[in-house]
XYZ file of N, CA and C in Angstrom:
771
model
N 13.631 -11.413 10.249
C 13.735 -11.286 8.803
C 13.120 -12.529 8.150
N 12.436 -12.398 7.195
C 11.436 -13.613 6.486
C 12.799 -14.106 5.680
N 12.474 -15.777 5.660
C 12.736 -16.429 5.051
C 12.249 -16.552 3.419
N 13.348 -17.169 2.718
C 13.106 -16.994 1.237
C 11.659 -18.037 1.005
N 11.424 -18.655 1.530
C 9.929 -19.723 2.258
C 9.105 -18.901 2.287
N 9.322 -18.118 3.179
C 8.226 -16.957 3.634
C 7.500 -16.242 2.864
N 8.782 -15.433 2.462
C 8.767 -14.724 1.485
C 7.346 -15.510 0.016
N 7.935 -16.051 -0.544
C 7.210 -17.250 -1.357
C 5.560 -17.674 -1.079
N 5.838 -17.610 0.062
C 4.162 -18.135 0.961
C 2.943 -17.248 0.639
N 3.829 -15.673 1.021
C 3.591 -14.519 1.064
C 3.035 -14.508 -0.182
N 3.421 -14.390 -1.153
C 3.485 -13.350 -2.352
C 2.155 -14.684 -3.235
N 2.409 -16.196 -2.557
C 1.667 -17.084 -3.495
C 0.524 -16.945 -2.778
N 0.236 -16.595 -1.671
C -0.675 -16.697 -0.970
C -1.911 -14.867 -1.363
N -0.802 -13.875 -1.529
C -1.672 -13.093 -2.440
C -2.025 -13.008 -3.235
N -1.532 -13.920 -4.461
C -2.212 -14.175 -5.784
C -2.586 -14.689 -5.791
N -2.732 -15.675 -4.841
C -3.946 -16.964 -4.819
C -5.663 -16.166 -4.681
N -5.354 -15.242 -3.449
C -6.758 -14.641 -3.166
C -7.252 -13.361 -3.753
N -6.544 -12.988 -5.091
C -7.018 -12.368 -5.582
C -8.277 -11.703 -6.113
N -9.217 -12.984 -6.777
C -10.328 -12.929 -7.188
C -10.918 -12.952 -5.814
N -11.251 -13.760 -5.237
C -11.605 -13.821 -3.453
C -11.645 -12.156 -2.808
N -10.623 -11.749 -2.847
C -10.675 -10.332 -1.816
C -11.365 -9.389 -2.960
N -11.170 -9.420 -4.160
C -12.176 -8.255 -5.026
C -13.218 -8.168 -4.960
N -14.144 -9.552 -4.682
C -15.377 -9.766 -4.376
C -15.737 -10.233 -3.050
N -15.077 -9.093 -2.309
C -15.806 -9.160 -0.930
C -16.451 -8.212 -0.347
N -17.654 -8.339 0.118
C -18.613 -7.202 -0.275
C -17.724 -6.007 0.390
N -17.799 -4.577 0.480
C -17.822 -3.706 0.809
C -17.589 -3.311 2.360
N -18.850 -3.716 2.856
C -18.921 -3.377 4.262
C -17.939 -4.389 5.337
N -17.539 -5.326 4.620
C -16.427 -5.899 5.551
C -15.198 -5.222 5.270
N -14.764 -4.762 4.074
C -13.497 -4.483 3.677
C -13.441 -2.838 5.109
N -14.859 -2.162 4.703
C -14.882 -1.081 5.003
C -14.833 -0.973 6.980
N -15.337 -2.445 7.311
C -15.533 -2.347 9.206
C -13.791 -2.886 9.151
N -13.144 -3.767 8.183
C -11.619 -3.738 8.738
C -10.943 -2.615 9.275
N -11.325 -1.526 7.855
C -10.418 -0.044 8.013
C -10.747 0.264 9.763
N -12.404 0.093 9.484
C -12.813 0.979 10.845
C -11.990 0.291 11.916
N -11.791 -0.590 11.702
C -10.991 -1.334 12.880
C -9.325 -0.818 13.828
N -9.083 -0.881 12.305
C -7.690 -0.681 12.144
C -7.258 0.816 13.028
N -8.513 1.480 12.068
C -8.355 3.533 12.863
C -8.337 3.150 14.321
N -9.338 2.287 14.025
C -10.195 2.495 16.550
C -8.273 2.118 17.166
N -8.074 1.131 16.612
C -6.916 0.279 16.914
C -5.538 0.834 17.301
N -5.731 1.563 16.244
C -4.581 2.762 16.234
C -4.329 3.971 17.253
N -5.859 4.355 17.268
C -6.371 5.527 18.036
C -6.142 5.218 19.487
N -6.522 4.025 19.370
C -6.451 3.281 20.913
C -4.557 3.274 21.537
N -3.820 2.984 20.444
C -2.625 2.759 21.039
C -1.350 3.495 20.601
N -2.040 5.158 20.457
C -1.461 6.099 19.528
C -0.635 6.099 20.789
N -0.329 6.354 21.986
C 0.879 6.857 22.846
C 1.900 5.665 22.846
N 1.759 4.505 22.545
C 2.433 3.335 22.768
C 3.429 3.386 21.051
N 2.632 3.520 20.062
C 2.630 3.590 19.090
C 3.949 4.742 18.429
N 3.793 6.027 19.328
C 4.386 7.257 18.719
C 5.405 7.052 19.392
N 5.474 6.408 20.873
C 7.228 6.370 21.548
C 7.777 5.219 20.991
N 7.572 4.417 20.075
C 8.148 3.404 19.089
C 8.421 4.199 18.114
N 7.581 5.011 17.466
C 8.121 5.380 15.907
C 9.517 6.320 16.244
N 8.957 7.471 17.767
C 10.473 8.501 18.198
C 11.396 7.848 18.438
N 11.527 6.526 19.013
C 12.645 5.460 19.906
C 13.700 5.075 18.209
N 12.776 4.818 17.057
C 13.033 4.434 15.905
C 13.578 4.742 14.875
N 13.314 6.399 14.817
C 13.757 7.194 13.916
C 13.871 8.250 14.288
N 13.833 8.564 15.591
C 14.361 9.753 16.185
C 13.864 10.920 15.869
N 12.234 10.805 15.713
C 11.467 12.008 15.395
C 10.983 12.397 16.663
N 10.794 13.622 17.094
C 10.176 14.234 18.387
C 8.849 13.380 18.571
N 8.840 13.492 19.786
C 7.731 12.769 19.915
C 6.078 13.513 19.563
N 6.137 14.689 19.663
C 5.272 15.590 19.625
C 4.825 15.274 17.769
N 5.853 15.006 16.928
C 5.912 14.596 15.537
C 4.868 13.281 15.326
N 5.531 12.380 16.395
C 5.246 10.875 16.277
C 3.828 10.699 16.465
N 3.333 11.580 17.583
C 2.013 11.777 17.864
C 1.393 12.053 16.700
N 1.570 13.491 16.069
C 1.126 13.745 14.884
C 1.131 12.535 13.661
N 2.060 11.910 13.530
C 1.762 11.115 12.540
C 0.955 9.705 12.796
N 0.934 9.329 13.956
C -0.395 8.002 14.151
C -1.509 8.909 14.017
N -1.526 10.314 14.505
C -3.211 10.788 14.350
C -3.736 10.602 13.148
N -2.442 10.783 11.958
C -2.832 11.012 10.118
C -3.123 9.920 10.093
N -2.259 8.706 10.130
C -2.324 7.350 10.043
C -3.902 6.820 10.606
N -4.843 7.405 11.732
C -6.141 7.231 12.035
C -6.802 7.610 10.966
N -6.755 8.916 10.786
C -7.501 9.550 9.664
C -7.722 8.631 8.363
N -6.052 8.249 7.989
C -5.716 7.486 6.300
C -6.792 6.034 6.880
N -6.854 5.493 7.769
C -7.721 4.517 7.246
C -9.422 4.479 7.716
N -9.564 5.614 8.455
C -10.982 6.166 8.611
C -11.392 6.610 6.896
N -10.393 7.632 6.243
C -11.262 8.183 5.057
C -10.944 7.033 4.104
N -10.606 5.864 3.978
C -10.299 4.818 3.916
C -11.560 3.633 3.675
N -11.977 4.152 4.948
C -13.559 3.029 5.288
C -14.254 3.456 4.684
N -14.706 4.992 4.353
C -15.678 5.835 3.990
C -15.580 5.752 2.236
N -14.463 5.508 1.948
C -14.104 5.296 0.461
C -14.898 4.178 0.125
N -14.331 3.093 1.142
C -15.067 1.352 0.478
C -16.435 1.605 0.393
N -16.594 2.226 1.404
C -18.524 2.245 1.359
C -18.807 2.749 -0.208
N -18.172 3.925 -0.229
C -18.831 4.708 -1.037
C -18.623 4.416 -2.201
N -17.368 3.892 -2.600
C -16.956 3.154 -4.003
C -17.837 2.653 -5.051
N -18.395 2.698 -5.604
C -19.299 1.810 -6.499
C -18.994 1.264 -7.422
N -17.207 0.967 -7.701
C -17.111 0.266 -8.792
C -17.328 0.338 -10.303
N -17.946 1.165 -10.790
C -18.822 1.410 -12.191
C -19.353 2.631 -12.292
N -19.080 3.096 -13.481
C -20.349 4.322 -14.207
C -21.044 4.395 -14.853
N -22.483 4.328 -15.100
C -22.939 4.454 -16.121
C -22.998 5.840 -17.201
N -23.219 5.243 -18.681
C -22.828 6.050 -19.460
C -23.539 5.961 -20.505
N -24.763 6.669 -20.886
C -25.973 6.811 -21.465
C -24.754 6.925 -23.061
N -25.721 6.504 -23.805
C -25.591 6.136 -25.683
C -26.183 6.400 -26.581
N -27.178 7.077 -26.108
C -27.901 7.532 -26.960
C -27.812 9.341 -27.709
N -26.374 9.576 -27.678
C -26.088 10.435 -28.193
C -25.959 9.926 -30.129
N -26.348 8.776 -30.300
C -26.512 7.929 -31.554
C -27.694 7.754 -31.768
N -28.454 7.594 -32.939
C -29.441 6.687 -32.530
C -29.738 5.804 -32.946
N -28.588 5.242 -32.965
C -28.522 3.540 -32.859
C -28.755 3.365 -31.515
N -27.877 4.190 -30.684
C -27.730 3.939 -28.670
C -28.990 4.102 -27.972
N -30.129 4.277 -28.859
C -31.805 4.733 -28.246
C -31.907 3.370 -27.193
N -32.487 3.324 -25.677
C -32.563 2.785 -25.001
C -31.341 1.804 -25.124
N -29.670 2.070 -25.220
C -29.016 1.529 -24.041
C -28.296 2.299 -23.427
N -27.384 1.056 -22.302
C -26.795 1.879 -21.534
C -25.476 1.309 -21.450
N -24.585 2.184 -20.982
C -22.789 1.427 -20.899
C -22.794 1.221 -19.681
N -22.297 0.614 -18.635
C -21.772 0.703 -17.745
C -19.530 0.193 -17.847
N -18.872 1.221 -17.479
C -17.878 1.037 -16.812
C -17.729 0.917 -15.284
N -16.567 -0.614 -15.225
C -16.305 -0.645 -14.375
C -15.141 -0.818 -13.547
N -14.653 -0.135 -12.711
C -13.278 0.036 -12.110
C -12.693 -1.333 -11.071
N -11.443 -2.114 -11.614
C -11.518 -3.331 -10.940
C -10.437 -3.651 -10.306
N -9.989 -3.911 -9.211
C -8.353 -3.782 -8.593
C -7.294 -4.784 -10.046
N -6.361 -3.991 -9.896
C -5.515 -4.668 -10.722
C -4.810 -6.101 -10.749
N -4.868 -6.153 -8.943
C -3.800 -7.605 -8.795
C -3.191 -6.950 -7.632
N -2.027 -7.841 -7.088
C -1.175 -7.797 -6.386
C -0.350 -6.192 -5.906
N -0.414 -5.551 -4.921
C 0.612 -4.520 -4.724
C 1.556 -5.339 -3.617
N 2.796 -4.289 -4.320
C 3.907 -4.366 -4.350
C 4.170 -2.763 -3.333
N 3.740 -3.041 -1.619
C 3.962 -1.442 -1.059
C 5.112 -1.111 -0.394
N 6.187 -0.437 -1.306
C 7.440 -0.243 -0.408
C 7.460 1.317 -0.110
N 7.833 1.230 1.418
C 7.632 2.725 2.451
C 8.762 2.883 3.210
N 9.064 4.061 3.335
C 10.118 5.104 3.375
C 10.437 4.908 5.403
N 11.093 5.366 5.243
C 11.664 5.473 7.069
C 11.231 6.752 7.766
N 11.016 8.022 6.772
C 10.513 8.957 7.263
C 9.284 9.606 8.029
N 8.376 8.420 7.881
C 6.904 8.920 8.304
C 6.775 7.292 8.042
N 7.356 6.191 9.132
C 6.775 4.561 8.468
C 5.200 3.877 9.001
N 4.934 4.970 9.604
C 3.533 4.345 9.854
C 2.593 4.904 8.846
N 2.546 6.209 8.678
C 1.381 6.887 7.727
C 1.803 6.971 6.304
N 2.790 7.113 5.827
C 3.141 6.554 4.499
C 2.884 4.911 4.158
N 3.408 4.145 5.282
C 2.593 2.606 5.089
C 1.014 2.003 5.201
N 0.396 3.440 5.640
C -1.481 3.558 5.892
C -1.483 4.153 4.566
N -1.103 4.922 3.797
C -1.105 5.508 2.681
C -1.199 4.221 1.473
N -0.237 3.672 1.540
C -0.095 2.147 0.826
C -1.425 0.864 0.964
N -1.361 0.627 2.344
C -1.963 -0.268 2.709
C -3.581 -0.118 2.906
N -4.124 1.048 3.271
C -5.557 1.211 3.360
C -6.237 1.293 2.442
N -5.604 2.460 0.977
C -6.616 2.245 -0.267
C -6.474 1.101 -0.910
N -5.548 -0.078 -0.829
C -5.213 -1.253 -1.222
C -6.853 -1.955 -1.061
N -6.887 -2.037 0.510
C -7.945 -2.809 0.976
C -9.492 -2.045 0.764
N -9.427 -0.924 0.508
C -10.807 -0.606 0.754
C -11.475 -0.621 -1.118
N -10.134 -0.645 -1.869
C -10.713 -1.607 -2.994
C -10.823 -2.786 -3.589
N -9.755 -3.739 -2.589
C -10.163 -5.159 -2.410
C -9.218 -5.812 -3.319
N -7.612 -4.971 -3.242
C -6.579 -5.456 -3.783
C -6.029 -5.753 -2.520
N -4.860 -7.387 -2.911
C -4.591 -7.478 -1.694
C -2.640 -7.062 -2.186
N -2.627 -7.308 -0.613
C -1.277 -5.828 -0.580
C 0.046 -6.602 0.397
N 1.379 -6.084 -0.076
C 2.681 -7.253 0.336
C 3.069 -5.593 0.983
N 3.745 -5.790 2.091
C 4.149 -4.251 2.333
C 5.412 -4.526 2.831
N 6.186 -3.898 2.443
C 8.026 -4.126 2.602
C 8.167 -2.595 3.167
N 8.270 -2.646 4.470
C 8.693 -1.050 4.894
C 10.077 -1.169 4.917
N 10.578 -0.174 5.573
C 12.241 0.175 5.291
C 12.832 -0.339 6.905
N 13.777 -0.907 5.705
C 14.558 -1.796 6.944
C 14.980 -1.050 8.316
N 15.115 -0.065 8.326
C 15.391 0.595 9.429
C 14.563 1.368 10.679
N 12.900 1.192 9.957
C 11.955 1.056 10.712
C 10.735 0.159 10.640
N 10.948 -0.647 11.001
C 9.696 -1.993 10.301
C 9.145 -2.271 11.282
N 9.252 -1.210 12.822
C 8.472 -1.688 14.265
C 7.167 -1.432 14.034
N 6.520 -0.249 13.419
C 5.021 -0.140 13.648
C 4.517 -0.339 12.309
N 5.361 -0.824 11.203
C 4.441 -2.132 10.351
C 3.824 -3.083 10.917
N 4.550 -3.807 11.515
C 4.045 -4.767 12.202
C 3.176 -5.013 13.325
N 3.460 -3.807 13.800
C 2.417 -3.228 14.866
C 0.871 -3.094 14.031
N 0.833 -2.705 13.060
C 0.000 -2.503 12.171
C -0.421 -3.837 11.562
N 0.632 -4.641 11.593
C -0.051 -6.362 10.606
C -0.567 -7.208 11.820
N -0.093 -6.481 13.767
C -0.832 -7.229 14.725
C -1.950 -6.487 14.864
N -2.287 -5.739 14.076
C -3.927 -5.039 14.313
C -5.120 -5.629 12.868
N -4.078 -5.339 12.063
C -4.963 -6.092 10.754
C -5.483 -7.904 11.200
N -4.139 -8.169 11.886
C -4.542 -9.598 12.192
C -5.989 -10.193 12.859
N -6.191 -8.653 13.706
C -7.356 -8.694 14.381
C -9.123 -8.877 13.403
N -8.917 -8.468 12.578
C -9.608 -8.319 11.489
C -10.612 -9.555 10.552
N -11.442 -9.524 10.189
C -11.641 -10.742 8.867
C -11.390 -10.696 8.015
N -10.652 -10.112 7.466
C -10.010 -10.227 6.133
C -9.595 -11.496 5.581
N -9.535 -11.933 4.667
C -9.410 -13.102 4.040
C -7.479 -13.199 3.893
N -7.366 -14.147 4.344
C -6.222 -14.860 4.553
C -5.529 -14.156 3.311
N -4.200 -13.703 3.179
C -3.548 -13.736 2.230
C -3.814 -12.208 1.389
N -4.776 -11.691 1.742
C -4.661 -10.384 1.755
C -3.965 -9.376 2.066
N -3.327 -9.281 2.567
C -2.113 -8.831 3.017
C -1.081 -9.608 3.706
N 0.120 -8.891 3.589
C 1.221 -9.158 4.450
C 2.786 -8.084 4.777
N 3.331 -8.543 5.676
C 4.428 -7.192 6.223
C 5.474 -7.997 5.658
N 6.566 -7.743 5.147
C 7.328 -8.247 4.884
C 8.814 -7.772 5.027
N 9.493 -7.799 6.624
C 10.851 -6.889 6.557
C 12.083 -7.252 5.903
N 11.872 -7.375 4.236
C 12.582 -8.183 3.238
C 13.694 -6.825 3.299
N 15.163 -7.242 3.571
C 16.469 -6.415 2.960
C 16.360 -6.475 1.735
N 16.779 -4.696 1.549
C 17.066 -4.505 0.312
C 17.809 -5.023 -1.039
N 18.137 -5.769 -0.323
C 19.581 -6.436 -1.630
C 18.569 -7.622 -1.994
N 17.522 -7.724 -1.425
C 16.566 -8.754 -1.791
C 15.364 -8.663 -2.607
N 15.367 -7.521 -3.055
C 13.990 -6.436 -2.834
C 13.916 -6.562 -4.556
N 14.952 -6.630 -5.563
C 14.586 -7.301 -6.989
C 13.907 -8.255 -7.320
N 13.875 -9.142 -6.920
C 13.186 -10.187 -7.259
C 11.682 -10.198 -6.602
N 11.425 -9.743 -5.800
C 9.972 -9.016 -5.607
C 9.775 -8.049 -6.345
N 10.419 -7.376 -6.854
C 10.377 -6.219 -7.936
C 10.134 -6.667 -9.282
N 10.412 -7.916 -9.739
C 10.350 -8.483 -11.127
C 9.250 -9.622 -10.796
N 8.673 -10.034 -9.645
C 7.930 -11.453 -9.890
C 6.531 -10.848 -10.538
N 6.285 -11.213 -11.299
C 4.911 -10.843 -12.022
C 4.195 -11.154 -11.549
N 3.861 -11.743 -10.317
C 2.707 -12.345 -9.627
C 1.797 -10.567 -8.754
N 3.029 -9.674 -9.064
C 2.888 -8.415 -8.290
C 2.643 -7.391 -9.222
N 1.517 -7.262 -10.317
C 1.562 -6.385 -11.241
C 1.279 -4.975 -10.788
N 1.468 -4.721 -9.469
C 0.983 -3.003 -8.839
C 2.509 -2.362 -7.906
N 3.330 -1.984 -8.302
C 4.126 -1.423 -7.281
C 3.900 0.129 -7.218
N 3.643 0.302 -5.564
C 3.568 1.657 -4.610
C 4.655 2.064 -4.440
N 5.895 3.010 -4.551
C 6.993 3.235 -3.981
C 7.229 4.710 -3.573
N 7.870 4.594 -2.293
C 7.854 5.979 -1.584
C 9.054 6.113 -0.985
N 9.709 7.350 -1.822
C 11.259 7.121 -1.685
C 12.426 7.811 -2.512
N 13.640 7.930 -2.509
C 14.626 8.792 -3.197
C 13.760 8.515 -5.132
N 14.006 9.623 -5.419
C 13.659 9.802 -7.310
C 14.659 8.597 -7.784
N 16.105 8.500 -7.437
C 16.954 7.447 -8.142
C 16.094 6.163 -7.762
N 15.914 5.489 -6.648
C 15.647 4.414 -6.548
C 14.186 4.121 -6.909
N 13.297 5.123 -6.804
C 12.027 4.964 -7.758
C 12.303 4.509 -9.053
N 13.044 5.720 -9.853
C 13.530 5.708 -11.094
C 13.878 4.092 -12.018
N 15.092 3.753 -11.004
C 15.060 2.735 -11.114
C 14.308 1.450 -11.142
N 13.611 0.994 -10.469
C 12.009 1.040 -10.002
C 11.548 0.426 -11.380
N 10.795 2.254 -11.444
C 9.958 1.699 -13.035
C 10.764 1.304 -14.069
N 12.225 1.786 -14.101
C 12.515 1.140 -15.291
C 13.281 0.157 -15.791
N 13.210 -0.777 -14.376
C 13.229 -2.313 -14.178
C 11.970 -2.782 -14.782
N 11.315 -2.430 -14.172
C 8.947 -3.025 -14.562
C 8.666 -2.110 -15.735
N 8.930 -1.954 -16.605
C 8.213 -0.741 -17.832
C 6.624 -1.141 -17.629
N 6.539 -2.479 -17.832
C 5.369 -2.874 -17.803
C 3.790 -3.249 -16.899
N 4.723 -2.750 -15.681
C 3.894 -2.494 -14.514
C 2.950 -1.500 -14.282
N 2.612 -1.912 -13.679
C 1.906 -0.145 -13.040
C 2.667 -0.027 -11.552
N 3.384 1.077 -11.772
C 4.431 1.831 -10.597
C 4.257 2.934 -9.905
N 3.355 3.290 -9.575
C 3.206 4.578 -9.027
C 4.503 4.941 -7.961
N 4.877 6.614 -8.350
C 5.820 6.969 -7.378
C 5.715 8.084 -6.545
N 5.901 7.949 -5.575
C 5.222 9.203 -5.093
C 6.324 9.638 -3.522
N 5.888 10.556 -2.779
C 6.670 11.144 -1.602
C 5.671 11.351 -0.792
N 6.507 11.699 0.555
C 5.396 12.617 1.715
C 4.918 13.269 1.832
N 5.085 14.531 1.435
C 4.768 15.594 0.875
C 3.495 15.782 -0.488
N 3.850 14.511 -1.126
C 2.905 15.089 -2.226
C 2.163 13.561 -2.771
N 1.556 12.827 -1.402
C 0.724 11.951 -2.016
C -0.563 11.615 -3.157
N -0.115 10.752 -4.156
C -0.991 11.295 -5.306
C -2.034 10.209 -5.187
N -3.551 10.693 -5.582
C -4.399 9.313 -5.613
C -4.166 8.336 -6.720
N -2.794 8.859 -7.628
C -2.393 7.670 -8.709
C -2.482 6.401 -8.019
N -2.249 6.778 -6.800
C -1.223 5.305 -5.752
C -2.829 3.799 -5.261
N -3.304 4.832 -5.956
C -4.791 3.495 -5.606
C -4.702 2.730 -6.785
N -4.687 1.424 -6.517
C -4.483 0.030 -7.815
C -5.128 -0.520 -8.304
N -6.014 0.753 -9.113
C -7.126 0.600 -10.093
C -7.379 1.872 -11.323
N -7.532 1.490 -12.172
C -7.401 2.080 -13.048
C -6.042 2.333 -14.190
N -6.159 2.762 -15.365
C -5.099 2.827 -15.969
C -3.991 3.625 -15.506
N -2.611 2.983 -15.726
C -1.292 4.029 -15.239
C -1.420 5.255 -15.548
N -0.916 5.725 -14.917
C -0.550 7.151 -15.241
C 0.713 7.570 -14.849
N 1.719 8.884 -15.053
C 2.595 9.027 -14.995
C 2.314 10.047 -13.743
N 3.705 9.968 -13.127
C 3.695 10.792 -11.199
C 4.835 11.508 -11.344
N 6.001 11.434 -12.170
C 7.587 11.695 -12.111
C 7.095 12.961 -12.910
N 7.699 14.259 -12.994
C 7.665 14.927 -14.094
C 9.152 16.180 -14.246
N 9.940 15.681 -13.082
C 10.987 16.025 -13.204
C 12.321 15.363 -14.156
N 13.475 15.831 -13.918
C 13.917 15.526 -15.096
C 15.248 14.021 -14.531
N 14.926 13.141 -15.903
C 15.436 11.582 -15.035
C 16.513 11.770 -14.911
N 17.288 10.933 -13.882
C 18.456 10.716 -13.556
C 19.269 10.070 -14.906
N 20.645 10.527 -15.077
C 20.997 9.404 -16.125
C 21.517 8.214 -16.119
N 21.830 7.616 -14.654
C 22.400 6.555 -14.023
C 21.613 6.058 -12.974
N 20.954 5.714 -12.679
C 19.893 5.452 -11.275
C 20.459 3.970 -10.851
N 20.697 4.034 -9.583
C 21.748 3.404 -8.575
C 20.061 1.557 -8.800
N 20.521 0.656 -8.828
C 20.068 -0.255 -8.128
C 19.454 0.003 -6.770
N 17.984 -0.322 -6.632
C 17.593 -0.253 -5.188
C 18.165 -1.509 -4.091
N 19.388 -1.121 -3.288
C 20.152 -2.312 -2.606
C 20.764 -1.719 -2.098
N 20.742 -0.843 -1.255
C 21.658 0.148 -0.550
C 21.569 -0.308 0.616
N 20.758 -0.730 1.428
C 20.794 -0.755 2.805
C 20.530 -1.858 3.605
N 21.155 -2.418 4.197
C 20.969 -3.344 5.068
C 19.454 -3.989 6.489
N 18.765 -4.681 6.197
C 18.040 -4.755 7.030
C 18.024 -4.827 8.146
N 17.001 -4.775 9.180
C 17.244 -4.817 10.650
C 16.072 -6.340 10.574
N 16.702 -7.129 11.906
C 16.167 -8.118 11.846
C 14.984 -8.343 12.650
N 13.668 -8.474 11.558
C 12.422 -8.928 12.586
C 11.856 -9.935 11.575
N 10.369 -10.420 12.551
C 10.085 -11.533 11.650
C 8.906 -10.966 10.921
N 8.499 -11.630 10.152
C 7.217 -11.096 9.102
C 6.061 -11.671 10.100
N 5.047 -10.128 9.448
C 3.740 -10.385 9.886
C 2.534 -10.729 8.979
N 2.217 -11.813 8.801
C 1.081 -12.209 7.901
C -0.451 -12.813 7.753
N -1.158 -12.144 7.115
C -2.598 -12.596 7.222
C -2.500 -14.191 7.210
């Protein structure tokens, strides 16, 4: 379990490299992903009798979900490539706009904030963590205390990587701890994947964040940390939503760029 040090290191050490990881070209962000898939692919049987040993999913399941987890950061790589950042947008529907041109351009927001569910903790945490990087936001990932083995399994494969220091990190922070990463503004992007109450709660701790919320079942591309918010909830709110602090951590140590 990270220390409140750690913790700190962590989170200063991703806002430090903010500007740094946005402007790193493409094709490195994009050979990490590739890395990460081979990596995965390579140690999917080792990989899936950890996630069944963990959460007590069949193994035949576990298999299935490192294969997605290959996929999420293969179509991942193929994204960075292809990304271009900007649109252009002709003006001359005026004609004042006679010979110019607009360009928009799409720019990571800052810091994510990726907290992932126990149910699927490897490919819901590739869900978080891959479009993070292949647009060159760097990313804090707090999986759920009760499975945080193949996060880390995952932050000893990223480690393998060039990624720029401080670009990511695993963080098996207990929940009763998990506010104050929730309020540090140094983290203006939170990912959360998880009960509607404790989402709920969530955003309406941060109004001012960008919070995307989302499930297993119905991953939205809101969850990439660029572009303006948008809303993911459209069911109807809870009228009491519990504090996210329910559960007790299991003890490992953090894995960090």
């Amino acid at each position: 379990m990270p220390t409140e040090a750690q913790v700190e290191e962590a989170v200063a050490a991703a806002h430090a490299v903010v500007d740094e990881f946005a402007a790193t070209p493409a094709h490195v962000r994009a050979a990490a992903l590739d890395h990460v898939s081979k990596r995965l692919a390579e140690r999917t049987e080792e990989i899936a009798q950890l996630i069944s040993a963990e959460n007590g999913k069949p193994i035949k399941w576990a298999r299935g979900e490192v294969g997605r987890a290959v996929s999420v950061f293969r179509f991942a790589a193929e994204e960075a490539r292809r990304f271009n950042g900007g649109e252009a947008q002709r003006l001359d529907t005026e004609a004042g706009g006679v010979g110019r041109l607009a360009l928009t351009r799409r720019i990571p927001k800052g810091v994510v904030l990726g907290i992932a569910p126990f149910n699927f903790p490897l490919n819901l945490s590739a869900h978080k963590v891959a479009p993070a990087i292949a647009v060159g936001a760097p990313i804090i990932l707090k999986p759920a205390p009760s499975t945080p083995i193949s996060s880390l399994i995952l932050g000893e494969i990223l480690a393998e990587t060039d990624l720029p220091a401080g670009s990511w990190s695993i963080l098996t922070v207990p929940n009763d701890r998990m506010p104050a990463l929730v309020q540090d503004e140094r983290l203006p992007v939170i990912s959360f994947t998880g009960s509607d109450t404790v989402g709920y709660a969530i955003q309406e701790s941060v109004p001012h964040k960008h919070c995307t919320l989302g499930s297993a079942a119905t991953p939205r591309p809101s969850s990439c940390p660029t572009g303006p918010p948008r809303p993911t909830w459209t069911g109807p709110r809870p009228a009491s939503p519990p504090s996210p602090t329910t559960r007790a951590a299991s003890p490992a140590s953090p894995s960090s760029a």
